[in-house]
Coordinates of C-alpha atoms in Angstrom, one line a residue:
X1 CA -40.1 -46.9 -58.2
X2 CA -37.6 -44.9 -56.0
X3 CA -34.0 -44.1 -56.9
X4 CA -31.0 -43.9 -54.2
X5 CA -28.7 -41.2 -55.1
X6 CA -25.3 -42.5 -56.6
X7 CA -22.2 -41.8 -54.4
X8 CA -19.2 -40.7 -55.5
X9 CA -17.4 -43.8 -54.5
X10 CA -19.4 -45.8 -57.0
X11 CA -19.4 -43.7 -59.7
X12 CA -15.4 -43.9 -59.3
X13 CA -15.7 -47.4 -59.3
X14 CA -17.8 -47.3 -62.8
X15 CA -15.1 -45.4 -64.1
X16 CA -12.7 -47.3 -63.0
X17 CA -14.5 -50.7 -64.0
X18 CA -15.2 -48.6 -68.3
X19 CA -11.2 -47.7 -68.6
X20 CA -10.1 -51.0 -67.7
X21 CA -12.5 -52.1 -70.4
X22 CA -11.5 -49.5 -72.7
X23 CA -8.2 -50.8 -72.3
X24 CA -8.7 -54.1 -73.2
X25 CA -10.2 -53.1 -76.9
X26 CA -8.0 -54.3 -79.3
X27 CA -6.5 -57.2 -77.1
X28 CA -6.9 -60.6 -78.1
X29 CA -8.8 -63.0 -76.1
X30 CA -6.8 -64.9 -74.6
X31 CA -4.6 -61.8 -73.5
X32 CA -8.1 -60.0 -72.3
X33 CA -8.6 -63.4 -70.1
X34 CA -5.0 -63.1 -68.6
X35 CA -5.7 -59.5 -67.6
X36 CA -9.4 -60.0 -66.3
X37 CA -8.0 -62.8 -64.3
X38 CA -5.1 -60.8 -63.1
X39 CA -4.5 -60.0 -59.4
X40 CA -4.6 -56.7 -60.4
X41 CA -8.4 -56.6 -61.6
X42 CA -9.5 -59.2 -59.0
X43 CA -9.3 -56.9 -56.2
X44 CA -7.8 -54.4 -53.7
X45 CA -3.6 -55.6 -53.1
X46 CA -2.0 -53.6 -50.7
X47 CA 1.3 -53.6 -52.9
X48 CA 3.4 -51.3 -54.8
X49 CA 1.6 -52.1 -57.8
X50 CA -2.1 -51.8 -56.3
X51 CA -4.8 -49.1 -56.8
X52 CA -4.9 -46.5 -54.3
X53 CA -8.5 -44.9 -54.6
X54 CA -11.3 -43.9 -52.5
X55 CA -13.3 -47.1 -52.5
X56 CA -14.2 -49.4 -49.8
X57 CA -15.4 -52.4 -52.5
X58 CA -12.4 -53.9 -54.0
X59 CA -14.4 -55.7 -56.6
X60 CA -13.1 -52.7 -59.8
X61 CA -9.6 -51.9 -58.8
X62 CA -7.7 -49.4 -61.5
X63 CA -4.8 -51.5 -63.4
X64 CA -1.5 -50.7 -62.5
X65 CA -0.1 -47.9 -65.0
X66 CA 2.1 -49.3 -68.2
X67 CA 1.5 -46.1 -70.7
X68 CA 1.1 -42.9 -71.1
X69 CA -2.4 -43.5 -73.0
X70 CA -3.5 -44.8 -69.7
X71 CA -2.7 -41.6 -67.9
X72 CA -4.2 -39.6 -70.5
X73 CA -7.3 -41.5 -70.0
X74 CA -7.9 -41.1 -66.3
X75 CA -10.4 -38.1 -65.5
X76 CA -10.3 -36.4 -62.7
X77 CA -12.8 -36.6 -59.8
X78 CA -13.5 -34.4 -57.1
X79 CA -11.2 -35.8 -54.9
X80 CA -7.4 -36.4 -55.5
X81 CA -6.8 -40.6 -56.1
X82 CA -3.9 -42.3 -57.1
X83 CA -2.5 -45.4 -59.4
X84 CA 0.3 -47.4 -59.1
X85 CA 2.8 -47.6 -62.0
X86 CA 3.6 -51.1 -62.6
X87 CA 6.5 -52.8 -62.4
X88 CA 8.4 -49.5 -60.8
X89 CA 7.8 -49.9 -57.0
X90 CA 6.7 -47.2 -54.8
X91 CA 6.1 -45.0 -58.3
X92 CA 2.6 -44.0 -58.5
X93 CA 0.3 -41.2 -60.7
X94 CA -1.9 -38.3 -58.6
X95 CA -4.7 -37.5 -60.6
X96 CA -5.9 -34.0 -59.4
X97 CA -9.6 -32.5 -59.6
X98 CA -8.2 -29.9 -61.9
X99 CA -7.0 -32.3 -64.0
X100 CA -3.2 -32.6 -63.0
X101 CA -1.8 -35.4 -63.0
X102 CA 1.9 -35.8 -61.0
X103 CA 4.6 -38.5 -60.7
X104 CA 4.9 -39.7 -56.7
X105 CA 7.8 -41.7 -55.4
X106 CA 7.3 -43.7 -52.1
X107 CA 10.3 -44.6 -50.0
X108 CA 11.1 -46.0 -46.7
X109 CA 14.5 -43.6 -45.9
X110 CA 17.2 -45.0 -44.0
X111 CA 15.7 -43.9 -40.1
X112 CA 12.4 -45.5 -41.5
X113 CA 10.6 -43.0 -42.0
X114 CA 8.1 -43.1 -45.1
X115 CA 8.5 -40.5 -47.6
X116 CA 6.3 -38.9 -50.7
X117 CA 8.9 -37.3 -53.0
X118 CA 7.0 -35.8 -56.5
X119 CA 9.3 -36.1 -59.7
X120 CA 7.0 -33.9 -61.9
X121 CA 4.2 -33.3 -63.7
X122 CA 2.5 -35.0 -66.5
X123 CA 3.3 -34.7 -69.8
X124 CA 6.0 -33.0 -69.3
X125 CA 7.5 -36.0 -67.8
X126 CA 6.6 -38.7 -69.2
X127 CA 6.0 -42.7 -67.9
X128 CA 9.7 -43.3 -69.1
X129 CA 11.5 -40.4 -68.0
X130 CA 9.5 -41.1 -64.6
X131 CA 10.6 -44.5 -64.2
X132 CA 14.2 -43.4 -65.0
X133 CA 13.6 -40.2 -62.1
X134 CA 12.1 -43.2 -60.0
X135 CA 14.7 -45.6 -60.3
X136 CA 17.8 -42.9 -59.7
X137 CA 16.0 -41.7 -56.4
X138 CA 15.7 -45.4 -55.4
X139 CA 20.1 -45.8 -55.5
X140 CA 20.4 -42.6 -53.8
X141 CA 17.5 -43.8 -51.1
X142 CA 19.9 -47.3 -50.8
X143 CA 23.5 -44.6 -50.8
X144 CA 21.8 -43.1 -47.3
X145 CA 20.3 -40.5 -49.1
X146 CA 16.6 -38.7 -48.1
X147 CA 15.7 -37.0 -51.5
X148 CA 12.2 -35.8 -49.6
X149 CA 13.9 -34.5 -46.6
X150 CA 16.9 -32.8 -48.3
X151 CA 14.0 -30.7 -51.3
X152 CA 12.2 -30.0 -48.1
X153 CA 15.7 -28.6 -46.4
X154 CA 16.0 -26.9 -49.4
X155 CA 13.0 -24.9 -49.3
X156 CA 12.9 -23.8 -46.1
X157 CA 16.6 -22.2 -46.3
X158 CA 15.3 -20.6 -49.5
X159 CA 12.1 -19.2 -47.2
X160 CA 14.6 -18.3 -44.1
X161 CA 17.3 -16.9 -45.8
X162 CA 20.0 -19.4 -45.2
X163 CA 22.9 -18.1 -47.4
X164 CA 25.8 -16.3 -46.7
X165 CA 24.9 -13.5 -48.8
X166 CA 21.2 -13.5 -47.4
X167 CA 22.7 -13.4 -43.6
X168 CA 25.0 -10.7 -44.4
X169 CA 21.7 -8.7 -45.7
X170 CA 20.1 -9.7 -42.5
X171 CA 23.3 -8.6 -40.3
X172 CA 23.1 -4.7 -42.2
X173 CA 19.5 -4.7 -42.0
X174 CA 20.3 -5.0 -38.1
X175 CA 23.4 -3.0 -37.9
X176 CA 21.0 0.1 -39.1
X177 CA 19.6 -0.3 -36.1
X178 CA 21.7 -0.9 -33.9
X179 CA 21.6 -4.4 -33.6
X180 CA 24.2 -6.2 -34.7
X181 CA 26.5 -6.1 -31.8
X182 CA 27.2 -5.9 -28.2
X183 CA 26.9 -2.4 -28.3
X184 CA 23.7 -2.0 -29.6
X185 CA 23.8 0.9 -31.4
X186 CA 23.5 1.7 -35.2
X187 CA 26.4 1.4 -37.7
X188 CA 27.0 4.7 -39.9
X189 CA 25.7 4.4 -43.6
X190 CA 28.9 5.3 -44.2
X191 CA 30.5 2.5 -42.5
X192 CA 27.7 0.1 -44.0
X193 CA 28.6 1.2 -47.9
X194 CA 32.3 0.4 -47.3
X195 CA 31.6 -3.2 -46.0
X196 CA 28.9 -3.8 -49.0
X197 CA 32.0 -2.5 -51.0
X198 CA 34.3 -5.1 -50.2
X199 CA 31.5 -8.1 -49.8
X200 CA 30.3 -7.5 -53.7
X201 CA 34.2 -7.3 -54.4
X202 CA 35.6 -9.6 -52.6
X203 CA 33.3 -12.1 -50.8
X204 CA 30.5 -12.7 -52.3
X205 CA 31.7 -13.9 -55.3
X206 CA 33.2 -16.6 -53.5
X207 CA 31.1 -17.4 -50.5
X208 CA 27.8 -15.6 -50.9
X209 CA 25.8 -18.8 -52.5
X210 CA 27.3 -20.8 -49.3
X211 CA 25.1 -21.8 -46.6
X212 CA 26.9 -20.3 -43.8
X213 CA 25.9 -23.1 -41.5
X214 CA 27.9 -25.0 -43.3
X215 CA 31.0 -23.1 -43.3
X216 CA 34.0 -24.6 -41.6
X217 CA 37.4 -23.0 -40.8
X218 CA 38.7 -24.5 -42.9
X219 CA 36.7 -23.1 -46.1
X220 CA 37.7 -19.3 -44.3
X221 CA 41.4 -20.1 -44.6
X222 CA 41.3 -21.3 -47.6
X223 CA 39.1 -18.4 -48.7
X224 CA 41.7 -15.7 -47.1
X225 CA 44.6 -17.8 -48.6
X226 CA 43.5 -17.5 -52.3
X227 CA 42.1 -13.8 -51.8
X228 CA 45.6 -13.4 -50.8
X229 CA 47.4 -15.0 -53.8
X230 CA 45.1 -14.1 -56.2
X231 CA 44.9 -10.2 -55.7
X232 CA 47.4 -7.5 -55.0
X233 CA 45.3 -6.0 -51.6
X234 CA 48.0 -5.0 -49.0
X235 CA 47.6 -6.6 -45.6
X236 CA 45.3 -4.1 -44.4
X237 CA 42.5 -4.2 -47.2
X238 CA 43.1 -8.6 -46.7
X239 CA 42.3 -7.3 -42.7
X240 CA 39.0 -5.7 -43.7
X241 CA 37.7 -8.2 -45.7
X242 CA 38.1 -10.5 -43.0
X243 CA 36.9 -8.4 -40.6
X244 CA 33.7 -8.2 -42.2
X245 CA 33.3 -12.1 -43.1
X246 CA 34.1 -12.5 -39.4
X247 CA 31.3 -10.0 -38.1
X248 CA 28.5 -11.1 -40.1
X249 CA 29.4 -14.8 -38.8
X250 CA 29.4 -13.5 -35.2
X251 CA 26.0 -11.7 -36.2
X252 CA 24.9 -15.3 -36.7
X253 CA 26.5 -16.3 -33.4
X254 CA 24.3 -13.7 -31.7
X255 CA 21.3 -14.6 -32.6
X256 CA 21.7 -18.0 -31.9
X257 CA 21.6 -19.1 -35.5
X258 CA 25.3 -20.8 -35.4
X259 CA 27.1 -22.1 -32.2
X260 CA 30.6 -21.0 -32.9
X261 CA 32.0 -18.4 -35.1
X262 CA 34.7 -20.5 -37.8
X263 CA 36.1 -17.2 -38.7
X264 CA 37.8 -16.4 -35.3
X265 CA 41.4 -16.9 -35.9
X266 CA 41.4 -17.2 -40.0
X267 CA 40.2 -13.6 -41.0
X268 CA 43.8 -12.0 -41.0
X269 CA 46.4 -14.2 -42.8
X270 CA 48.7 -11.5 -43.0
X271 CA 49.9 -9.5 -40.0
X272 CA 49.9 -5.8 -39.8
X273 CA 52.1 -3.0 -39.7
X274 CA 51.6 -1.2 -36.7
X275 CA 50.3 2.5 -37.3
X276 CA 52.9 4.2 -36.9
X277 CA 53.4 5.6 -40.2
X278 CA 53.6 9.6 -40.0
X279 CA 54.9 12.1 -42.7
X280 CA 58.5 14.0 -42.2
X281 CA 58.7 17.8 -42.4
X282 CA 60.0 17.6 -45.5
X283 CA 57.4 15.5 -46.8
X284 CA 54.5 17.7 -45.5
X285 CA 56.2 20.8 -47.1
X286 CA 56.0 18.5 -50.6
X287 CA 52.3 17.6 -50.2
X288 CA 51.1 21.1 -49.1
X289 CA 52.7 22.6 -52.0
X290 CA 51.3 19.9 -54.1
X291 CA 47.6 20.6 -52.6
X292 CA 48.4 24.3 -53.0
X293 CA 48.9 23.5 -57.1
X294 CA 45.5 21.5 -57.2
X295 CA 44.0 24.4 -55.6
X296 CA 45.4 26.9 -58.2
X297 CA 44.4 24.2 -61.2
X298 CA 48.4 23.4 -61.5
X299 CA 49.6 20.4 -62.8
X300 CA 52.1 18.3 -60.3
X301 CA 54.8 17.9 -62.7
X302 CA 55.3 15.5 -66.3
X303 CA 52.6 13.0 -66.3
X304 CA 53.9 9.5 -65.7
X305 CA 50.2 8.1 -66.1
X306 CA 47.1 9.5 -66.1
X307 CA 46.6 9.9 -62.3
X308 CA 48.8 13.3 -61.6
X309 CA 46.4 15.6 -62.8
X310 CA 43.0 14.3 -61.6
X311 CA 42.7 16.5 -58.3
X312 CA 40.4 18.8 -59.1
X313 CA 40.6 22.5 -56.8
X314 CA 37.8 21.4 -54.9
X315 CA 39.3 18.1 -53.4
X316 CA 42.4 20.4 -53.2
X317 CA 41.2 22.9 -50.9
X318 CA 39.1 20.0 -48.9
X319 CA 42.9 18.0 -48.3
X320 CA 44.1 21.6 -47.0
X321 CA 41.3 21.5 -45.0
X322 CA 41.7 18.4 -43.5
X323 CA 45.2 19.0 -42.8
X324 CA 44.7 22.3 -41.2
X325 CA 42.4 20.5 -39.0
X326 CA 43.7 17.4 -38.2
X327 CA 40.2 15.5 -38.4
X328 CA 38.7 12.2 -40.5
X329 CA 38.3 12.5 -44.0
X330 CA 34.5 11.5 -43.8
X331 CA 34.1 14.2 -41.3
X332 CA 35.9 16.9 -44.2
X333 CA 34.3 15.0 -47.1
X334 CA 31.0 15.0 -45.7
X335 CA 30.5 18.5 -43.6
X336 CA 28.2 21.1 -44.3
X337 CA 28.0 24.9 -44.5
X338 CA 24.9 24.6 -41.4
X339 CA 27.7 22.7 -39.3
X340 CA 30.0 26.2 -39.1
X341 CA 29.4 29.0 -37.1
X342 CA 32.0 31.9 -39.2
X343 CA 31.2 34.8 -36.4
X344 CA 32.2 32.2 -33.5
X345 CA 35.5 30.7 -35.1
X346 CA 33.6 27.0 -34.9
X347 CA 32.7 24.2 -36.8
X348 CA 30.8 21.9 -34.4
X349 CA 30.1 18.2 -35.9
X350 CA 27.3 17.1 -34.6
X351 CA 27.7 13.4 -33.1
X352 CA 25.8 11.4 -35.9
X353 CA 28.9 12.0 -38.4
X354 CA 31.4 12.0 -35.5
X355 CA 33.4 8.6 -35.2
X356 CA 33.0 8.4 -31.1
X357 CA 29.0 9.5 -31.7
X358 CA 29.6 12.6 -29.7
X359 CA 29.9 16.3 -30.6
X360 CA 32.8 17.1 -31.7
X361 CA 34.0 20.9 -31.8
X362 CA 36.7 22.0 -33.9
X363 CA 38.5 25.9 -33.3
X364 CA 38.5 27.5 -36.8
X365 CA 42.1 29.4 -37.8
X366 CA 42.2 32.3 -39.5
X367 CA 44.0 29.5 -42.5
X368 CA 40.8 27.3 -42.1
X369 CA 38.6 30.3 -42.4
X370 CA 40.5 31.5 -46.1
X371 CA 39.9 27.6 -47.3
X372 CA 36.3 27.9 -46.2
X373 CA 36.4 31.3 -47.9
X374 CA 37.6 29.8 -51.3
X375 CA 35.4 26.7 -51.3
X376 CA 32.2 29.0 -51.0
X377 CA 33.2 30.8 -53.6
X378 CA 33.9 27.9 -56.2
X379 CA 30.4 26.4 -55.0
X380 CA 27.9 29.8 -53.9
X381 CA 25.2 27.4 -53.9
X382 CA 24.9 24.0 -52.0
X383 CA 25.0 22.7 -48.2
X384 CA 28.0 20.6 -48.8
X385 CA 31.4 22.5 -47.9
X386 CA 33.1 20.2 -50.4
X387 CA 30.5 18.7 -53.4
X388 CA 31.3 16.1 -55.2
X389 CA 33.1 16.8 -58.0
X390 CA 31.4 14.5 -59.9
X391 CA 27.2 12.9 -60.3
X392 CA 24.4 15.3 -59.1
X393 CA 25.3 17.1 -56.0
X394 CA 25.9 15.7 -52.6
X395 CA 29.0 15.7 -50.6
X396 CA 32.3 14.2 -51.7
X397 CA 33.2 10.8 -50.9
X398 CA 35.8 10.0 -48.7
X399 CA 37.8 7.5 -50.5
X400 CA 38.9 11.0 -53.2
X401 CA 40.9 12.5 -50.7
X402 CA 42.8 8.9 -50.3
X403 CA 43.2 8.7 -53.8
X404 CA 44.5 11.8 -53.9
X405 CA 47.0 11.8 -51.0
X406 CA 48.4 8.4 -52.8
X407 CA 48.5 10.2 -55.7
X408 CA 50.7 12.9 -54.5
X409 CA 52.6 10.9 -52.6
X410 CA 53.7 8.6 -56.2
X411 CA 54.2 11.4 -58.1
X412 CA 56.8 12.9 -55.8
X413 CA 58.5 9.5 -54.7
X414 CA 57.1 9.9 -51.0
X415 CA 56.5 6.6 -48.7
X416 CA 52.6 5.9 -49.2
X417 CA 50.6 7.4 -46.6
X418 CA 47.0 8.1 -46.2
X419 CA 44.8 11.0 -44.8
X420 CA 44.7 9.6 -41.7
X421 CA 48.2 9.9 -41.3
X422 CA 48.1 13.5 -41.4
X423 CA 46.2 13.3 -38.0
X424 CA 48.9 11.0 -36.7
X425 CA 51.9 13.5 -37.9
X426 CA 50.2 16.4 -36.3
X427 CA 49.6 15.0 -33.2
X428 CA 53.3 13.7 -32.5
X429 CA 54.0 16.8 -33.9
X430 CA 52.6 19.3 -31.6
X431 CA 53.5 17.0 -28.6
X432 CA 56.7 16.2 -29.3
X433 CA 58.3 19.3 -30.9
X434 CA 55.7 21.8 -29.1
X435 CA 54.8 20.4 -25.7
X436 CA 51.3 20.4 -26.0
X437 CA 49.9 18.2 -23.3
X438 CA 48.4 14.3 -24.2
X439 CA 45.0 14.9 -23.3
X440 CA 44.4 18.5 -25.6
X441 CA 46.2 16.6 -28.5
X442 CA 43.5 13.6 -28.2
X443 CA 40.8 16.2 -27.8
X444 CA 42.2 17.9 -31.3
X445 CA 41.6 14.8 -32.8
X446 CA 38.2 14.0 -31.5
X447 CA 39.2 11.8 -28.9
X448 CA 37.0 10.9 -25.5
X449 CA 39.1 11.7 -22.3
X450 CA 40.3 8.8 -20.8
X451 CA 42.7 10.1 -17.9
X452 CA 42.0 10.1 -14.3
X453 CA 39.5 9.1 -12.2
X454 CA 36.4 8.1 -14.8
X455 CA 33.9 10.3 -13.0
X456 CA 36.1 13.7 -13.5
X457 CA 34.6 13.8 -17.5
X458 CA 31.1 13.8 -15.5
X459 CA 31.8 17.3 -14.0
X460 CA 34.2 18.7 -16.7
X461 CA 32.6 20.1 -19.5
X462 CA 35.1 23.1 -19.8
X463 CA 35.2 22.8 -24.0
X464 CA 39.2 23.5 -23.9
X465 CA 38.7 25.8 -26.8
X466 CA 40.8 28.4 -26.3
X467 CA 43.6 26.0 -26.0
X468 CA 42.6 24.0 -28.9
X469 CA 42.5 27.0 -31.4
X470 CA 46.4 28.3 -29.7
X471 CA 47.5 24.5 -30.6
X472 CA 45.7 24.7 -34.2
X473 CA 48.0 28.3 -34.8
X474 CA 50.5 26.7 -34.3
X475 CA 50.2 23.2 -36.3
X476 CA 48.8 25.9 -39.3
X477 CA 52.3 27.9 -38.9
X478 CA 54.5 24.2 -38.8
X479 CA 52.7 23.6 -42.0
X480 CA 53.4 27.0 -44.0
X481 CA 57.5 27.0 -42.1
X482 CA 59.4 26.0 -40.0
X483 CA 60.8 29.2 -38.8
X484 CA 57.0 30.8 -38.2
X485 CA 56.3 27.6 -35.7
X486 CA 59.6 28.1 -33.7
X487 CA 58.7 31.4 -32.9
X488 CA 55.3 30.2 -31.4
X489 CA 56.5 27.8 -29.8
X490 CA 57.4 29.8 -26.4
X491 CA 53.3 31.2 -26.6
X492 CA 52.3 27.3 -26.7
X493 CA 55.0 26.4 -23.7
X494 CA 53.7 29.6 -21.4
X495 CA 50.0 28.9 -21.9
X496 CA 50.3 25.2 -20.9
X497 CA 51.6 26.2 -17.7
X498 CA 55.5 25.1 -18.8
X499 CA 58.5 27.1 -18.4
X500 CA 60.4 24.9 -19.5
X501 CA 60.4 22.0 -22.4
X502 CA 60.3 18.0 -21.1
X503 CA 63.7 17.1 -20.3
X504 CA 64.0 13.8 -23.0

């Protein structure tokens, strides 16, 4: 006598066929009649409340699901099979070959398409809590709502990245290398740590769990409108925020990930001063007396908070510095000794740390030579010119020397100003009071030549450095008096080829 092997189709259908009977232990007769007799048991219903299974005989269906025993007791097989919850349409139990079993919700969504949404895992959710999952899935299905579609959204914006903050990582993660713009060329790390600055500040508190393909103009206004009511930035800082928010959208832009930018137009609720602001004579003799104190370790006068004594000699000498020279704060906070050749008179900054990324070559004075003098010998060892005066080594930051030119400027009742100004003062200065043409002026403050035809910077590469140190003298005299400038002045007329001042 031969056996044929048993397939796994009818050994599910055994199983099948001993739960139902286990199930009907305990039940009275004429209740065990009702459910043998049942539509259910009789065979396979293509209905919400049918069995589901890998069977081709519909004689031993599974009974629709009505308690958690009945989950408990279905095994697992070595395929996946399912069974319909009764009375809870389109709810159905996955039984697993590991042994999980999950809670399935079929829908038809609004377009028609058919949709498997899971609700959770057995026990932890049980038959009740399902149905109740079920049933509020079911309203939302009937409001227009795709539950399946809008988890599945979900996920993939949590794979791609879709959040504002996660774009704006994206858009520095490009802007290192140079890819975040028209320009195509990298943003300075510098540059890069200010903007993080103001996003963990300022926007991302507010807008950085957003999906930025969601963002309207409307949510930017109203975003600009409470960062201006609710903080005390000044027009500019509200500028730079926006700037920023408005950047990383265009990033987005760019790359084709939005079609329009909603910032254009709502970043700058404010308007702006012009630049105009520049310091007086009288107020530059104040602040170089009061950097001459911080250099000596000499307080600025009575305390009126505790702000007045806080520049240190180092950030002293580096704002005499900077004034002397007439260049940007990050190019004084950040230069090193290797940058300065002392037998030459120059300090060349090479065109990574230059603003216009090209070199940018500064004449040294015989003032900017005794400041370099005194900040070696405060810091003999180091490459920074100026360390920080706090943390473990490196260069000072930038922002001290704004700080500290606010700082000054309160204590002595001066109209704020900022380093930058100084540039801006010396520059009307020289070419207002001592002639000295447009184009050496812009080249003092680092400035590409613009004038003429746009081929003539092709051929000239005289360095204008003769002329550059003679206009330096001269600002460095303006700065220590008055009366020392004047009588340079004629020296600064002859060797720009005037005789004679500009008639005004």
């Amino acid at each position: 006598m031969s056996f044929r092997p048993v397939s796994t189709r009818s050994k599910l259908k055994y199983i099948q066929h001993l739960a139902f009977r286990i199930e009907l232990q305990g039940v009275s007769g004429d209740e065990r009649a009702r459910n043998i007799s049942s539509p259910d048991h009789q065979g396979w219903r293509a209905s919400d409340t049918s069995l589901h299974c890998p069977t081709e005989e519909p004689s031993m269906p599974i009974p629709a699901i009505t308690t958690d025993r009945q989950i408990s007791a279905l095994k697992p097989l070595s395929a996946v099979f399912e069974v319909a919850v009764r009375d809870c349409r389109g709810l159905y139990v996955r039984v697993f070959p590991t042994g999980t079993r999950n809670f399935e919700l079929r829908y038809t969504s609004v377009g028609g398409a058919r949709r498997r949404l899971g609700l959770g895992a057995w026990p932890e959710l049980t038959l009740a809590q399902a149905r109740i999952r079920a049933g509020e899935k079911r309203i939302a299905v009937l409001d227009g709502s795709d539950p399946a579609a809008e988890r599945n959204q979900a996920r993939l914006e949590a794979r791609t990245g879709e959040t504002f903050d996660q774009l704006a990582e994206s858009y520095w993660a490009a802007a290192k290398r140079g890819l975040h713009g028209g320009r195509r060329r990298p943003k300075r790390a510098s540059t890069i740590e200010t903007e993080r600055r103001w996003w963990d500040n300022h926007i991302k508190p507010k807008l950085g769990d957003r999906l930025y393909r969601d963002l309207k103009r409307r949510d930017i206004r109203l975003f600009m409108k409470e960062l201006t009511d609710t903080t005390e930035l000044a027009p500019a800082s509200l500028a730079s925020v926006g700037a920023i928010v408005q950047a990383i959208l265009q990033y987005a832009v760019l790359e084709e990930k939005i079609e329009s930018n909603p910032a254009l137009g709502q970043a700058r609720p404010l308007a702006l001063t012009s630049r105009d602001r520049m310091f007086s004579d009288t107020a530059l003799k104040v602040i170089w007396e009061a950097i001459e104190s911080a250099i000596e370790a000499k307080p600025m006068g009575p305390l009126t908070g505790d702000a007045f004594n806080a520049i240190s000699p180092t950030t002293g000498l580096a704002l005499q510095f900077l004034l002397l020279t007439l260049t940007r704060r990050s190019e004084v906070a950040g230069a090193q000794w290797d940058e300065f050749d002392l037998q030459a008179g120059t300090w060349t900054i090479p065109a990574a740390r230059a603003k216009a990324l090209h070199i940018h070559v500064v004449p040294l004075t015989a003032r900017m030579i005794e400041v370099l003098r005194q900040a070696r010998q405060r810091h003999p060892t180091g490459s920074a010119v100026f360390p920080a005066t706090r943390g473990e080594g490196g260069s000072m930051e930038p922002r001290i020397l704004t700080r500290a030119v606010a700082r000054i400027c309160e204590r002595y009742s001066l109209p704020p100003g900022s380093p930058h100004d100084f540039r801006r003062s010396g520059a009307t200065t020289l070419i207002g009071r001592y002639h000295v043409n447009r184009m050496l002026a812009g080249l003092l403050l680092g400035h590409t030549i613009k004038e003429g035809a746009a081929a003539t910077s092709v051929y000239d590469r005289y360095s204008y450095l003769p002329e550059k140190h003679r206009a330096l003298e001269i600002w460095g005299d303006h700065l220590v008096g008055l009366d020392a400038a004047e009588q340079k002045a004629p020296l600064a007329l002859a060797f720009f080829g005037n005789s004679t001042p500009p008639s005004a």
